[in-house]
Amino acid sequence: MKKFIMYICAWSLLVTSGAGLNSCDNFEEINTSPDLTTKVTSGMLATKLILSVTRETVGVDGLNFMFDNMLSKEIFYNESSSLTESFTYNRLSRVNFKERELAVATLNNIEGMIEFAPNSEAVKNAYVALGHFVRAFKFFEFTMRVGDIPYSEAINGNSDIYYPKFDTQKEVFLGILDELDKADQLFAAATNFDGDIVYGGQCAQWRKAANVLQLKILINLFRKGDDADLKVKQRFQTIVGSRPVFASNADNFQVVYSDKTGQRYPFYKDGNQGANGWTFSSSIVIDMLKLFEDRRLFYYARPTPASINASLSHTDPDAYRGVNPADVRTTVTEAIVNNEVSLLNERYIEQPAGEPSFLLSYAEMNFILAEAVVRGLLAGDAKVYYEAGVRAAMNFTADHTPDDSRFHHDMKITDDYIATYLAGSHVAFATAPAEQIRQIIQQKYLANFLQEPYHSYFEYRRTGHPALPINPATNQNNPSDRMPMRWLYPQVEYDYNGDNVKAAVDRQYGGTDDTNGIMWILKD
């Protein structure tokens, strides 16, 4: 019975009234500890919700922080375990909607946050807007994993819906786009609020983030550009033409770290087993950086020990070599033993404040807009957006790297270098649309190195870029000659909401809950 109550609590808030105090994420300890406040505030609940889409999404320790980077082939982690093998070699299993980065039950706190807001319409508007933003962010992540999900009947306070239906993926996207429109409107009519660990309660900044999140969702809907309900083109044009969006890296929606307990960069060496010489750069990243003559090579990786022993300079691109992430582990181990592959740059391990972990960035926004122009979803100059994205990405890396030879290997990124880079033969914006799309997604991939969990995989899944190696000898997807396209639905759905999940599987995937199923958003 306890398991059943926990499940219902996650989706429909059955076990609580609207107050939020006795929801799955309750505050019993706060209410009973003599050392803590006895009053729950909107600010406290806002902090919890913002943490659920920032720190909990990013991950707070080394391995949790890196699993998605194994799936998107940015790194190779050389300690074998069931989890590292799964992400390294493409075995996607059943998603769990209670996992840290999904944490559906956290949404229960939205109702309480709004209810406890001060008696001011402008302040309440801010908390209602934040609730819409958090819901849109979470449900976007859910649907991108599996397809159809409970949405309209999920997380309904004071509801007698025990078994929420699965909305179609189109219905989910219509819903979250509408929520982000409401967030924009409400933040515009709101005053600054308490509990914000990202923007310090500045509604103007949150309004920008809500609009950029909508742009990110819209580019995933590029195949649906002519859908009369979704209005993808109209939404792009409205946001870019009349709403505030990011204007620089200072607007990024990100986690900023510091040298304090519980606030350090997730891959910092203290307590991080992955820092012990086991995390290597992939050949996908290294080879692309070398081909482009991209100085981020010297910020992302270290020279191989063999190259140093051979007296190659740390400024020489040939001193860097990545691991083929599709190779069998024995082949990789042999290269490691021979000191022939590059570890991650020391800046990820030696700096407790690290670099911020962004979930929405100015660079990404510009790449989205460049792609939208190329695909005919937006008027404008795709080259201008593309180059702005590259500059922002380069500056982000440079600005968050201390001036230490270990961290940039004396190959600093400067404005003059960026100008030269943009004119390079492999980087200068192409004329053919297909090549332009490839360039945009490749640059987004490089910009998102160790950033935005799972979205480099989502980008590969929807565009095919960059090309990721598939080795039938190591690929744990079935069949072994293709990458998986989705996770499976949670077992708890089959246990306690079986009719609804089976209807969703029948509707989308011909009755088979399979990792190779093509969800609606990926179909032309």
Short mmCIF file of C-alpha atoms in Angstrom, two decimals:
data_model
loop_
_atom_site.label_atom_id
_atom_site.label_comp_id
_atom_site.label_asym_id
_atom_site.label_seq_id
_atom_site.Cartn_x
_atom_site.Cartn_y
_atom_site.Cartn_z
CA MET A 1 0.00 0.00 0.00
CA LYS A 2 2.84 2.38 0.78
CA LYS A 3 4.30 1.96 -2.71
CA PHE A 4 0.88 2.68 -4.23
CA ILE A 5 0.49 5.89 -2.24
CA MET A 6 3.96 7.07 -3.25
CA TYR A 7 3.13 6.47 -6.90
CA ILE A 8 -0.18 8.31 -6.78
CA CYS A 9 1.50 11.11 -4.87
CA ALA A 10 4.00 11.55 -7.67
CA TRP A 11 1.40 12.00 -10.39
CA SER A 12 -1.79 13.36 -8.86
CA LEU A 13 -1.08 14.69 -5.36
CA LEU A 14 -3.79 12.40 -3.94
CA VAL A 15 -2.41 12.29 -0.43
CA THR A 16 -2.51 16.01 0.24
CA SER A 17 -4.70 19.01 0.09
CA GLY A 18 -3.41 22.09 -1.71
CA ALA A 19 -1.22 23.24 1.19
CA GLY A 20 1.78 21.23 0.05
CA LEU A 21 3.00 20.57 3.61
CA ASN A 22 2.22 16.86 3.51
CA SER A 23 3.07 16.17 -0.13
CA CYS A 24 5.75 13.72 -1.22
CA ASP A 25 8.34 16.41 -0.57
CA ASN A 26 7.06 17.56 2.80
CA PHE A 27 8.47 19.80 5.49
CA GLU A 28 7.83 17.64 8.57
CA GLU A 29 11.42 18.06 9.73
CA ILE A 30 11.18 21.82 9.42
CA ASN A 31 7.96 21.79 11.41
CA THR A 32 9.32 19.67 14.23
CA SER A 33 12.97 20.63 14.60
CA PRO A 34 13.55 23.26 17.31
CA ASP A 35 16.56 24.53 15.35
CA LEU A 36 14.67 25.32 12.16
CA THR A 37 11.90 27.71 11.19
CA THR A 38 8.36 26.51 11.84
CA LYS A 39 6.86 28.50 8.99
CA VAL A 40 7.01 27.43 5.36
CA THR A 41 7.24 30.38 2.97
CA SER A 42 6.80 30.81 -0.75
CA GLY A 43 10.50 31.67 -0.93
CA MET A 44 11.48 28.35 0.64
CA LEU A 45 9.33 26.41 -1.79
CA ALA A 46 10.60 28.49 -4.70
CA THR A 47 14.17 27.59 -3.74
CA LYS A 48 13.28 23.89 -3.67
CA LEU A 49 11.65 24.09 -7.09
CA ILE A 50 14.53 26.01 -8.63
CA LEU A 51 17.01 23.51 -7.19
CA SER A 52 14.99 20.72 -8.80
CA VAL A 53 15.61 22.18 -12.26
CA THR A 54 19.18 23.32 -11.67
CA ARG A 55 21.44 21.43 -9.28
CA GLU A 56 19.36 18.26 -9.31
CA THR A 57 19.22 18.23 -13.11
CA VAL A 58 22.96 18.83 -13.44
CA GLY A 59 23.94 16.32 -10.74
CA VAL A 60 25.84 16.98 -7.56
CA ASP A 61 28.65 14.43 -7.75
CA GLY A 62 31.13 13.16 -10.28
CA LEU A 63 29.45 10.12 -11.80
CA ASN A 64 25.91 11.50 -11.75
CA PHE A 65 27.31 14.59 -13.42
CA MET A 66 28.91 12.56 -16.22
CA PHE A 67 26.47 9.81 -17.23
CA ASP A 68 24.82 11.85 -19.99
CA ASN A 69 28.25 12.81 -21.36
CA MET A 70 28.99 9.10 -21.78
CA LEU A 71 25.77 8.68 -23.77
CA SER A 72 26.56 11.65 -26.03
CA LYS A 73 30.14 10.36 -26.46
CA GLU A 74 31.89 13.42 -25.05
CA ILE A 75 33.93 11.36 -22.60
CA PHE A 76 34.99 7.81 -21.84
CA TYR A 77 34.95 6.66 -18.22
CA ASN A 78 37.29 3.74 -17.73
CA GLU A 79 35.88 2.09 -14.64
CA SER A 80 33.36 -0.55 -15.61
CA SER A 81 30.05 -0.79 -13.76
CA SER A 82 26.49 -1.55 -14.79
CA LEU A 83 25.69 2.16 -15.06
CA THR A 84 28.84 3.27 -16.87
CA GLU A 85 28.53 0.36 -19.29
CA SER A 86 24.89 1.25 -19.92
CA PHE A 87 25.53 4.88 -20.84
CA THR A 88 28.83 4.25 -22.63
CA TYR A 89 27.43 1.49 -24.81
CA ASN A 90 23.90 2.78 -25.42
CA ARG A 91 21.67 0.66 -23.24
CA LEU A 92 18.66 2.75 -22.26
CA SER A 93 16.39 1.12 -19.72
CA ARG A 94 13.25 2.15 -17.89
CA VAL A 95 13.11 5.77 -16.89
CA ASN A 96 12.09 6.59 -13.34
CA PHE A 97 10.02 9.76 -12.98
CA LYS A 98 11.36 10.08 -9.43
CA GLU A 99 14.99 10.28 -10.56
CA ARG A 100 16.84 13.39 -9.40
CA GLU A 101 16.76 15.14 -12.77
CA LEU A 102 13.07 14.39 -13.33
CA ALA A 103 11.74 14.42 -9.74
CA VAL A 104 8.08 14.73 -10.71
CA ALA A 105 6.98 14.87 -7.08
CA THR A 106 8.81 18.18 -6.65
CA LEU A 107 6.03 19.80 -8.69
CA ASN A 108 3.70 19.22 -5.75
CA ASN A 109 5.32 22.26 -4.12
CA ILE A 110 4.02 24.68 -6.76
CA GLU A 111 0.56 24.90 -5.26
CA GLY A 112 1.88 25.60 -1.77
CA MET A 113 4.35 28.18 -3.10
CA ILE A 114 1.49 30.12 -4.68
CA GLU A 115 -0.85 29.71 -1.70
CA PHE A 116 1.73 31.06 0.78
CA ALA A 117 2.62 34.07 -1.39
CA PRO A 118 2.23 37.51 0.23
CA ASN A 119 -1.06 39.30 -0.32
CA SER A 120 0.18 41.16 -3.37
CA GLU A 121 -0.92 40.48 -6.91
CA ALA A 122 2.49 41.42 -8.32
CA VAL A 123 4.32 39.04 -5.97
CA LYS A 124 1.81 36.25 -6.57
CA ASN A 125 2.23 36.73 -10.32
CA ALA A 126 5.95 35.99 -9.90
CA TYR A 127 5.32 32.70 -8.10
CA VAL A 128 2.59 31.62 -10.52
CA ALA A 129 4.95 32.40 -13.40
CA LEU A 130 7.76 30.43 -11.76
CA GLY A 131 5.39 27.48 -11.35
CA HIS A 132 4.61 27.54 -15.07
CA PHE A 133 8.33 27.71 -15.93
CA VAL A 134 9.21 24.77 -13.68
CA ARG A 135 6.32 22.67 -14.98
CA ALA A 136 7.26 23.40 -18.59
CA PHE A 137 10.91 22.56 -17.93
CA LYS A 138 10.10 19.27 -16.17
CA PHE A 139 7.44 18.04 -18.56
CA PHE A 140 9.67 18.88 -21.53
CA GLU A 141 12.37 16.65 -20.02
CA PHE A 142 9.83 13.87 -19.32
CA THR A 143 8.34 13.78 -22.80
CA MET A 144 11.75 13.92 -24.49
CA ARG A 145 12.65 10.67 -22.74
CA VAL A 146 9.63 8.53 -23.59
CA GLY A 147 6.99 10.28 -25.75
CA ASP A 148 3.39 10.51 -24.48
CA ILE A 149 3.17 11.21 -20.73
CA PRO A 150 0.59 12.15 -18.08
CA TYR A 151 0.28 15.94 -18.26
CA SER A 152 -3.23 17.36 -18.07
CA GLU A 153 -4.19 15.01 -15.23
CA ALA A 154 -0.78 14.94 -13.52
CA ILE A 155 0.02 16.77 -10.29
CA ASN A 156 -3.51 18.01 -9.72
CA GLY A 157 -4.13 19.08 -6.14
CA ASN A 158 -7.49 18.15 -4.57
CA SER A 159 -8.05 15.71 -7.43
CA ASP A 160 -9.81 12.37 -7.36
CA ILE A 161 -7.92 11.17 -10.45
CA TYR A 162 -6.09 8.07 -9.30
CA TYR A 163 -4.89 6.91 -12.70
CA PRO A 164 -3.89 9.87 -14.90
CA LYS A 165 -4.25 9.43 -18.63
CA PHE A 166 -1.27 9.78 -20.97
CA ASP A 167 -1.63 12.85 -23.16
CA THR A 168 -0.28 12.66 -26.68
CA GLN A 169 3.12 14.25 -27.16
CA LYS A 170 1.51 16.96 -29.29
CA GLU A 171 -0.91 17.76 -26.46
CA VAL A 172 1.99 17.93 -24.02
CA PHE A 173 3.89 20.37 -26.23
CA LEU A 174 0.82 22.52 -26.74
CA GLY A 175 0.40 22.62 -22.99
CA ILE A 176 3.96 23.54 -22.08
CA LEU A 177 4.17 26.18 -24.82
CA ASP A 178 1.01 27.72 -23.40
CA GLU A 179 2.51 27.62 -19.89
CA LEU A 180 5.60 29.48 -21.11
CA ASP A 181 3.40 32.12 -22.76
CA LYS A 182 1.69 32.58 -19.40
CA ALA A 183 5.05 32.73 -17.62
CA ASP A 184 6.18 35.52 -19.94
CA GLN A 185 2.98 37.51 -19.34
CA LEU A 186 3.00 37.01 -15.57
CA PHE A 187 6.70 37.80 -15.10
CA ALA A 188 6.07 41.01 -17.07
CA ALA A 189 3.37 41.97 -14.51
CA ALA A 190 5.28 40.81 -11.43
CA THR A 191 7.61 42.20 -8.85
CA ASN A 192 10.84 40.58 -7.69
CA PHE A 193 10.43 37.59 -5.40
CA ASP A 194 12.22 35.66 -2.63
CA GLY A 195 13.91 32.27 -2.84
CA ASP A 196 15.61 32.65 -6.22
CA ILE A 197 19.13 31.19 -6.26
CA VAL A 198 19.71 31.86 -9.98
CA TYR A 199 18.67 35.44 -10.80
CA GLY A 200 18.18 36.88 -7.32
CA GLY A 201 14.44 37.19 -7.81
CA GLN A 202 14.66 39.44 -10.88
CA CYS A 203 11.52 38.83 -12.89
CA ALA A 204 12.99 40.51 -15.95
CA GLN A 205 15.67 37.80 -16.07
CA TRP A 206 13.16 35.01 -15.56
CA ARG A 207 11.06 36.40 -18.38
CA LYS A 208 14.06 36.08 -20.70
CA ALA A 209 14.67 32.50 -19.51
CA ALA A 210 11.03 31.52 -20.13
CA ASN A 211 11.22 32.84 -23.68
CA VAL A 212 14.55 31.14 -24.42
CA LEU A 213 13.19 27.86 -23.03
CA GLN A 214 10.29 28.21 -25.46
CA LEU A 215 12.74 28.77 -28.33
CA LYS A 216 14.58 25.61 -27.29
CA ILE A 217 11.34 23.64 -27.31
CA LEU A 218 10.27 25.13 -30.64
CA ILE A 219 13.45 24.09 -32.47
CA ASN A 220 12.72 20.52 -31.40
CA LEU A 221 9.39 20.95 -33.19
CA PHE A 222 10.97 21.98 -36.50
CA ARG A 223 9.35 19.06 -38.29
CA LYS A 224 5.95 20.45 -37.27
CA GLY A 225 6.47 23.91 -38.75
CA ASP A 226 3.21 23.78 -40.71
CA ASP A 227 1.07 22.47 -37.84
CA ALA A 228 -1.85 24.90 -37.44
CA ASP A 229 -2.20 24.18 -33.71
CA LEU A 230 1.44 24.47 -32.69
CA LYS A 231 2.11 27.64 -34.74
CA VAL A 232 5.86 27.06 -34.61
CA LYS A 233 6.73 29.80 -37.11
CA GLN A 234 4.39 32.32 -35.51
CA ARG A 235 5.80 31.60 -32.06
CA PHE A 236 9.40 32.02 -33.23
CA GLN A 237 8.54 35.35 -34.85
CA THR A 238 6.58 36.62 -31.84
CA ILE A 239 9.32 35.80 -29.34
CA VAL A 240 12.18 37.19 -31.40
CA GLY A 241 10.21 40.22 -32.57
CA SER A 242 8.49 41.36 -29.40
CA ARG A 243 9.74 39.61 -26.26
CA PRO A 244 12.92 39.90 -24.21
CA VAL A 245 15.49 37.14 -24.71
CA PHE A 246 19.12 36.63 -23.67
CA ALA A 247 21.49 39.41 -24.69
CA SER A 248 24.81 38.01 -23.40
CA ASN A 249 26.35 35.19 -21.39
CA ALA A 250 25.38 37.14 -18.26
CA ASP A 251 21.77 36.07 -18.89
CA ASN A 252 22.51 32.33 -18.88
CA PHE A 253 20.19 30.14 -16.79
CA GLN A 254 22.88 28.31 -14.88
CA VAL A 255 24.26 26.94 -11.63
CA VAL A 256 27.18 28.95 -10.26
CA TYR A 257 29.50 27.13 -7.86
CA SER A 258 31.74 28.28 -5.00
CA ASP A 259 34.32 26.81 -2.64
CA LYS A 260 31.78 25.96 0.06
CA THR A 261 30.48 22.64 1.32
CA GLY A 262 27.64 21.47 -0.91
CA GLN A 263 28.29 24.21 -3.48
CA ARG A 264 31.44 22.97 -5.25
CA TYR A 265 31.67 22.04 -8.91
CA PRO A 266 30.38 18.45 -9.29
CA PHE A 267 33.61 17.18 -10.87
CA TYR A 268 35.94 18.82 -8.35
CA LYS A 269 38.45 16.27 -7.05
CA ASP A 270 37.33 16.09 -3.40
CA GLY A 271 35.02 13.10 -3.08
CA ASN A 272 34.95 12.51 -6.83
CA GLN A 273 36.12 9.03 -7.77
CA GLY A 274 36.01 10.03 -11.43
CA ALA A 275 38.86 12.46 -10.85
CA ASN A 276 41.29 9.62 -10.18
CA GLY A 277 42.61 9.33 -13.72
CA TRP A 278 39.62 7.48 -15.17
CA THR A 279 37.85 10.12 -17.26
CA PHE A 280 39.16 10.61 -20.80
CA SER A 281 38.25 12.89 -23.66
CA SER A 282 36.54 11.24 -26.60
CA SER A 283 37.85 11.17 -30.15
CA ILE A 284 34.56 12.72 -31.30
CA VAL A 285 35.37 15.92 -29.42
CA ILE A 286 39.17 15.87 -29.82
CA ASP A 287 39.18 15.15 -33.55
CA MET A 288 36.58 17.83 -34.27
CA LEU A 289 38.50 20.42 -32.27
CA LYS A 290 41.73 19.54 -34.06
CA LEU A 291 40.07 19.66 -37.49
CA PHE A 292 38.62 23.10 -36.75
CA GLU A 293 41.90 24.38 -35.22
CA ASP A 294 39.77 25.12 -32.19
CA ARG A 295 41.64 26.26 -29.09
CA ARG A 296 39.00 24.78 -26.83
CA LEU A 297 41.06 21.63 -27.38
CA PHE A 298 43.58 23.05 -24.91
CA TYR A 299 40.84 23.96 -22.40
CA TYR A 300 38.93 20.66 -22.58
CA ALA A 301 41.75 18.11 -22.47
CA ARG A 302 45.32 17.39 -21.38
CA PRO A 303 48.20 16.28 -23.59
CA THR A 304 48.79 12.55 -23.50
CA PRO A 305 51.62 11.38 -21.23
CA ALA A 306 53.21 9.65 -24.24
CA SER A 307 53.35 12.95 -26.15
CA ILE A 308 55.01 14.70 -23.22
CA ASN A 309 57.52 11.87 -22.96
CA ALA A 310 58.18 12.33 -26.67
CA SER A 311 58.88 16.03 -26.03
CA LEU A 312 55.85 17.34 -27.90
CA SER A 313 54.83 20.78 -26.73
CA HIS A 314 51.54 21.15 -24.88
CA THR A 315 50.68 23.75 -27.55
CA ASP A 316 50.88 21.11 -30.29
CA PRO A 317 47.46 19.66 -31.26
CA ASP A 318 49.20 16.35 -32.01
CA ALA A 319 49.86 16.03 -28.29
CA TYR A 320 46.15 15.38 -27.78
CA ARG A 321 44.32 12.17 -28.59
CA GLY A 322 40.83 11.01 -27.70
CA VAL A 323 39.32 7.63 -26.94
CA ASN A 324 37.01 6.09 -29.54
CA PRO A 325 33.93 5.78 -27.31
CA ALA A 326 32.62 2.78 -29.26
CA ASP A 327 35.80 0.69 -28.82
CA VAL A 328 35.76 -2.38 -26.62
CA ARG A 329 37.03 -1.60 -23.15
CA THR A 330 40.14 -3.79 -23.53
CA THR A 331 41.26 -1.71 -26.54
CA VAL A 332 40.73 1.50 -24.62
CA THR A 333 42.54 0.12 -21.58
CA GLU A 334 45.53 -0.80 -23.71
CA ALA A 335 45.74 2.77 -25.05
CA ILE A 336 45.47 4.11 -21.51
CA VAL A 337 48.19 1.81 -20.22
CA ASN A 338 50.39 3.02 -23.09
CA ASN A 339 49.69 6.65 -22.07
CA GLU A 340 48.24 7.41 -25.50
CA VAL A 341 44.96 9.16 -24.62
CA SER A 342 44.04 12.51 -23.09
CA LEU A 343 42.49 12.93 -19.69
CA LEU A 344 40.04 15.74 -19.07
CA ASN A 345 41.65 19.11 -18.50
CA GLU A 346 42.74 19.71 -14.92
CA ARG A 347 40.52 22.77 -14.62
CA TYR A 348 37.49 20.48 -14.18
CA ILE A 349 39.15 18.71 -11.27
CA GLU A 350 41.33 21.31 -9.54
CA GLN A 351 38.93 24.28 -9.37
CA PRO A 352 36.29 23.99 -6.61
CA ALA A 353 34.20 26.72 -8.27
CA GLY A 354 34.72 25.14 -11.70
CA GLU A 355 32.68 26.70 -14.47
CA PRO A 356 28.93 27.38 -14.23
CA SER A 357 26.65 24.59 -15.43
CA PHE A 358 24.12 26.12 -17.79
CA LEU A 359 20.76 24.72 -18.77
CA LEU A 360 19.90 27.58 -21.13
CA SER A 361 22.63 29.73 -22.63
CA TYR A 362 23.10 32.75 -24.86
CA ALA A 363 25.30 30.67 -27.17
CA GLU A 364 22.67 27.95 -27.53
CA MET A 365 19.95 30.54 -28.14
CA ASN A 366 21.91 31.96 -31.07
CA PHE A 367 22.46 28.49 -32.55
CA ILE A 368 18.71 27.85 -32.22
CA LEU A 369 17.92 31.07 -34.05
CA ALA A 370 20.48 30.30 -36.76
CA GLU A 371 18.90 26.89 -37.33
CA ALA A 372 15.41 28.40 -37.33
CA VAL A 373 16.42 30.81 -40.09
CA VAL A 374 17.97 28.05 -42.19
CA ARG A 375 14.83 25.93 -41.81
CA GLY A 376 12.57 28.81 -42.83
CA LEU A 377 10.95 29.19 -39.41
CA LEU A 378 12.29 32.69 -38.83
CA ALA A 379 13.39 35.64 -40.93
CA GLY A 380 16.92 36.93 -40.41
CA ASP A 381 20.58 36.28 -41.10
CA ALA A 382 21.59 32.79 -40.02
CA LYS A 383 25.29 33.64 -40.32
CA VAL A 384 24.98 36.49 -37.82
CA TYR A 385 23.30 34.21 -35.28
CA TYR A 386 25.77 31.38 -35.94
CA GLU A 387 28.81 33.60 -35.41
CA ALA A 388 27.27 35.16 -32.30
CA GLY A 389 26.80 31.65 -30.91
CA VAL A 390 30.41 30.73 -31.58
CA ARG A 391 31.70 33.94 -29.97
CA ALA A 392 29.51 33.44 -26.90
CA ALA A 393 30.61 29.83 -26.50
CA MET A 394 34.31 30.68 -26.86
CA ASN A 395 34.02 33.58 -24.42
CA PHE A 396 32.17 31.43 -21.89
CA THR A 397 35.06 28.96 -21.83
CA ALA A 398 37.74 31.65 -21.68
CA ASP A 399 35.98 33.75 -19.06
CA HIS A 400 35.56 30.81 -16.69
CA THR A 401 39.12 29.50 -16.95
CA PRO A 402 41.78 30.89 -14.62
CA ASP A 403 44.93 32.18 -16.31
CA ASP A 404 46.98 29.10 -15.53
CA SER A 405 49.04 27.20 -18.09
CA ARG A 406 47.64 23.89 -16.84
CA PHE A 407 44.15 25.01 -17.83
CA HIS A 408 44.70 26.59 -21.27
CA HIS A 409 48.15 25.20 -22.17
CA ASP A 410 49.30 28.63 -23.32
CA MET A 411 46.79 28.67 -26.19
CA LYS A 412 44.47 31.39 -24.94
CA ILE A 413 41.18 32.25 -26.58
CA THR A 414 41.18 35.94 -27.51
CA ASP A 415 38.93 38.15 -29.60
CA ASP A 416 41.52 38.20 -32.40
CA TYR A 417 41.73 34.41 -32.32
CA ILE A 418 37.93 34.08 -32.50
CA ALA A 419 37.83 36.32 -35.58
CA THR A 420 40.45 34.13 -37.26
CA TYR A 421 38.63 30.98 -36.19
CA LEU A 422 35.35 32.13 -37.74
CA ALA A 423 37.12 32.58 -41.09
CA GLY A 424 38.62 29.07 -41.00
CA SER A 425 37.85 26.68 -43.83
CA HIS A 426 35.86 24.28 -41.64
CA VAL A 427 34.11 26.94 -39.57
CA ALA A 428 33.21 29.76 -41.99
CA PHE A 429 29.46 29.57 -42.52
CA ALA A 430 28.58 27.48 -45.54
CA THR A 431 26.17 28.35 -48.33
CA ALA A 432 24.26 25.05 -48.63
CA PRO A 433 21.47 24.65 -46.03
CA ALA A 434 22.33 21.03 -45.17
CA GLU A 435 25.94 21.98 -44.48
CA GLN A 436 24.80 25.00 -42.45
CA ILE A 437 22.68 22.76 -40.23
CA ARG A 438 25.62 20.40 -39.72
CA GLN A 439 27.88 23.29 -38.73
CA ILE A 440 25.33 24.76 -36.32
CA ILE A 441 24.75 21.46 -34.51
CA GLN A 442 28.47 20.65 -34.37
CA GLN A 443 29.19 24.03 -32.80
CA LYS A 444 26.34 23.53 -30.34
CA TYR A 445 27.81 20.12 -29.44
CA LEU A 446 31.22 21.67 -28.74
CA ALA A 447 29.68 24.55 -26.79
CA ASN A 448 27.68 22.14 -24.64
CA PHE A 449 30.68 20.04 -23.61
CA LEU A 450 29.86 18.80 -20.06
CA GLN A 451 26.76 21.02 -20.09
CA GLU A 452 22.97 20.61 -20.46
CA PRO A 453 22.41 16.97 -19.44
CA TYR A 454 21.16 14.72 -22.25
CA HIS A 455 20.52 17.50 -24.74
CA SER A 456 23.54 16.69 -26.91
CA TYR A 457 22.03 13.22 -27.25
CA PHE A 458 18.64 14.74 -28.05
CA GLU A 459 20.29 16.93 -30.70
CA TYR A 460 22.00 13.90 -32.27
CA ARG A 461 18.72 12.01 -32.18
CA ARG A 462 16.81 14.72 -34.06
CA THR A 463 19.54 15.81 -36.54
CA GLY A 464 22.11 13.00 -36.84
CA HIS A 465 24.91 15.45 -35.92
CA PRO A 466 27.61 15.01 -35.02
CA ALA A 467 27.95 11.49 -36.39
CA LEU A 468 28.46 9.15 -33.44
CA PRO A 469 30.23 5.80 -33.91
CA ILE A 470 28.17 2.63 -33.62
CA ASN A 471 30.13 -0.58 -33.04
CA PRO A 472 28.01 -3.77 -33.04
CA ALA A 473 30.70 -5.39 -30.87
CA THR A 474 29.98 -2.97 -28.02
CA ASN A 475 26.56 -1.45 -28.73
CA GLN A 476 24.11 -2.83 -26.17
CA ASN A 477 21.05 -1.58 -28.00
CA ASN A 478 19.04 -4.20 -29.85
CA PRO A 479 19.57 -4.24 -32.81
CA SER A 480 23.22 -3.44 -32.30
CA ASP A 481 23.65 -1.47 -35.53
CA ARG A 482 21.64 1.56 -34.37
CA MET A 483 21.46 4.01 -31.50
CA PRO A 484 18.46 3.80 -29.14
CA MET A 485 15.81 6.48 -29.65
CA ARG A 486 14.07 6.56 -26.27
CA TRP A 487 13.85 5.20 -22.75
CA LEU A 488 11.17 2.71 -21.69
CA TYR A 489 8.21 3.65 -19.51
CA PRO A 490 8.61 3.13 -15.75
CA GLN A 491 7.62 -0.27 -14.39
CA VAL A 492 5.47 1.46 -11.77
CA GLU A 493 3.23 2.70 -14.60
CA TYR A 494 2.57 -0.89 -15.63
CA ASP A 495 2.03 -1.91 -12.01
CA TYR A 496 -0.47 0.80 -11.07
CA ASN A 497 -1.58 2.61 -14.23
CA GLY A 498 -1.42 -0.26 -16.67
CA ASP A 499 -4.41 0.51 -18.89
CA ASN A 500 -3.24 4.06 -19.56
CA VAL A 501 0.40 3.25 -20.23
CA LYS A 502 -0.55 0.35 -22.51
CA ALA A 503 -2.89 2.61 -24.45
CA ALA A 504 -0.02 5.08 -24.91
CA VAL A 505 2.33 2.34 -26.11
CA ASP A 506 -0.29 1.00 -28.51
CA ARG A 507 -0.96 4.48 -29.87
CA GLN A 508 2.71 5.37 -30.43
CA TYR A 509 4.73 2.22 -30.88
CA GLY A 510 2.41 -0.51 -32.15
CA GLY A 511 2.08 -2.10 -28.72
CA THR A 512 5.82 -2.58 -28.08
CA ASP A 513 7.56 -0.46 -25.44
CA ASP A 514 10.87 -0.49 -27.27
CA THR A 515 14.00 1.67 -27.22
CA ASN A 516 13.88 1.94 -31.01
CA GLY A 517 10.39 3.41 -31.14
CA ILE A 518 10.16 6.74 -32.97
CA MET A 519 8.21 9.27 -30.92
CA TRP A 520 5.91 11.83 -32.53
CA ILE A 521 8.35 14.74 -32.27
CA LEU A 522 10.89 12.85 -34.41
CA LYS A 523 8.46 12.01 -37.22
CA ASP A 524 8.06 14.12 -40.35
#
